[in-house]
Structure formats: structure tokens, C-alpha cells
PDB file of C-alpha atoms in Angstrom:
ATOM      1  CA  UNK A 162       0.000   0.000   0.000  1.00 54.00           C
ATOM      2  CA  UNK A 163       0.911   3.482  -0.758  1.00 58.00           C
ATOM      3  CA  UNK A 164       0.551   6.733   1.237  1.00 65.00           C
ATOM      4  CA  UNK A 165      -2.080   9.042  -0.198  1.00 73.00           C
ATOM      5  CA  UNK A 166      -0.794  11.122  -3.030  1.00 74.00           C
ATOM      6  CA  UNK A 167       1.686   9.127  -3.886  1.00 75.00           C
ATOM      7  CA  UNK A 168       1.968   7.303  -7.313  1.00 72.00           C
ATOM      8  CA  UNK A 169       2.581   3.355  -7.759  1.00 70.00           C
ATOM      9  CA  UNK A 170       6.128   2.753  -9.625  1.00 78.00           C
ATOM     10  CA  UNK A 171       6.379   1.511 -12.675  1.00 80.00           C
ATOM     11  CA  UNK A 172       9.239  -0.888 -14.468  1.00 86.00           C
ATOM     12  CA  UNK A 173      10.243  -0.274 -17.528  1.00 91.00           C
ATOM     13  CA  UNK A 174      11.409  -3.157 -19.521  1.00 93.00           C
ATOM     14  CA  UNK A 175      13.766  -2.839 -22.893  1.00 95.00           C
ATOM     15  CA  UNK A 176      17.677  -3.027 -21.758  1.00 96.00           C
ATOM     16  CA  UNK A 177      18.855  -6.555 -22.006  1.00 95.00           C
ATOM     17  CA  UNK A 178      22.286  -5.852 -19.193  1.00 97.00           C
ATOM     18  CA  UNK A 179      22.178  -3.861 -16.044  1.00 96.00           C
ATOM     19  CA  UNK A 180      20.949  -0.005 -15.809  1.00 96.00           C
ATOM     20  CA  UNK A 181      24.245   1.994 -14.812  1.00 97.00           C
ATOM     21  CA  UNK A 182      22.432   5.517 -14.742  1.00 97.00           C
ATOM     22  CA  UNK A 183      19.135   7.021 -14.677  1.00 96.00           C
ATOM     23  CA  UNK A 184      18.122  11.069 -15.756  1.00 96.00           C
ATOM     24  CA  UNK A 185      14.631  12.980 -15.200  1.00 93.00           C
ATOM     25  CA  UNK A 186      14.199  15.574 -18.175  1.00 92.00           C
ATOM     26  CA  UNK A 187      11.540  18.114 -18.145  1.00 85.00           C
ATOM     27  CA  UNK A 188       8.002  17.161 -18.289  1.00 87.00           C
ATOM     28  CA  UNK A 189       9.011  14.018 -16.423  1.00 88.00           C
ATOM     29  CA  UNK A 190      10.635  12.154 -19.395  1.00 94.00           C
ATOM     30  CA  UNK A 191      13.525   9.555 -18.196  1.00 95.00           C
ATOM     31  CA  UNK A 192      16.827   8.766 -19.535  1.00 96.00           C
ATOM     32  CA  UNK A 193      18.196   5.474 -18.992  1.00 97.00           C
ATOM     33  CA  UNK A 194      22.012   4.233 -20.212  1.00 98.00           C
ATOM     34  CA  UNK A 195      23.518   0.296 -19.408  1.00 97.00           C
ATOM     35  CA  UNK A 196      25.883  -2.532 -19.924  1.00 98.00           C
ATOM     36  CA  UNK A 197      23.783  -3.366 -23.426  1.00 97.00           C
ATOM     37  CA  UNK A 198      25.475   0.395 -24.838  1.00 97.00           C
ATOM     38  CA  UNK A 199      22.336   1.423 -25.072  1.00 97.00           C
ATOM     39  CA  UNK A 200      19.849   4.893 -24.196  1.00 98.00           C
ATOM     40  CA  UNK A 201      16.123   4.841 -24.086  1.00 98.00           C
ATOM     41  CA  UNK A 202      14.133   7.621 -23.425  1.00 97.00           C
ATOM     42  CA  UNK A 203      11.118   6.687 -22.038  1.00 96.00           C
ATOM     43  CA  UNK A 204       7.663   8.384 -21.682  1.00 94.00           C
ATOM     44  CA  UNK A 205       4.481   7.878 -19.386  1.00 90.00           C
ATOM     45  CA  UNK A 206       5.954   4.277 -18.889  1.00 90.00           C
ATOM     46  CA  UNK A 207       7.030   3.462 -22.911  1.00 94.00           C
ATOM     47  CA  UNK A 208      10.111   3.204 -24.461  1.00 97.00           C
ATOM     48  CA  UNK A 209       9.423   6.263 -27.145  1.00 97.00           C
ATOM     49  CA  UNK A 210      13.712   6.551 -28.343  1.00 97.00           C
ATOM     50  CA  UNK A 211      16.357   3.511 -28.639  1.00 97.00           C
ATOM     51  CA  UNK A 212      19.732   5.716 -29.160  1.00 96.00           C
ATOM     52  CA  UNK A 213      21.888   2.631 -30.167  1.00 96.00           C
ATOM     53  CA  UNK A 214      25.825   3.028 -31.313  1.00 95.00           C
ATOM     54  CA  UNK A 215      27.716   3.189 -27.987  1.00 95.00           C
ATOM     55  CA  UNK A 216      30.785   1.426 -28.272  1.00 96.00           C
ATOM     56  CA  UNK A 217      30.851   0.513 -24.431  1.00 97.00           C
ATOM     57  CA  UNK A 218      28.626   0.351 -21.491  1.00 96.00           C
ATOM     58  CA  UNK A 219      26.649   4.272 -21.358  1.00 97.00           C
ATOM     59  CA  UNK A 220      27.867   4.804 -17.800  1.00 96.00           C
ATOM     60  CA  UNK A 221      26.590   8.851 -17.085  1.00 97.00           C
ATOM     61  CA  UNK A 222      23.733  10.571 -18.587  1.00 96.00           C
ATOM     62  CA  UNK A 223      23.016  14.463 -18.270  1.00 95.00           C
ATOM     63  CA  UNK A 224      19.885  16.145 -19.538  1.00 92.00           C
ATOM     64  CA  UNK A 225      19.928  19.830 -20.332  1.00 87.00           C
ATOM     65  CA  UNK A 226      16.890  22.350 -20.543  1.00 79.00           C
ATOM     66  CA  UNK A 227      17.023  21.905 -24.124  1.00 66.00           C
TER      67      UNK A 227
END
């Protein structure tokens, strides 16, 4: 159970390794880099962005106002 006013996690499923780092944008959007050299963006819950072509694991992520 959950104190009132707060909102239930959710998991978001895509990266086939570990997560290394994690980034909030604006308007709640999150950043996510790992050990598969992969980014996804993810929105409301869904993967909406894949940014592949890492050559190694994505191991810091910083989101500008942009």
C-alpha cells in the first residue's frame, strides 16, 4: 500500500544488461544508459527513443533544458 498522493512505480522493460544511470528531463521524461550500450528515453511508462551506437557500457547521462 501506498501513502495518499503518492503514485505506484512503474518498471520499464527494454535493456537486455544492467541499468548503470538514470536522468529525469523536463516534463518528467527519463533517460536510462547500461551494460547493453544502449539509451532509451522513455515516456508515461514506454520506451518512445532507442539511441543505439555506444561502443561501451553508457555509464553517465546528463539532460539539459534543451
Amino acid at each position: 500500500a501506498y501513502a495518499k498522493g503518492w503514485i505506484q512505480p512503474r518498471r520499464l522493460e527494454g535493456h537486455t544488461d544492467g541499468v548503470t544511470c538514470l536522468a529525469v528531463g523536463l516534463g518528467g521524461t527519463i533517460y536510462s544508459g547500461s551494460f547493453d550500450f544502449t539509451v532509451r528515453v522513455w515516456r508515461g511508462g514506454k520506451e518512445i527513443r532507442r539511441l543505439q551506437g555506444h561502443t561501451d557500457w553508457v555509464r553517465a547521462l546528463a539532460v539539459g533544458p534543451d
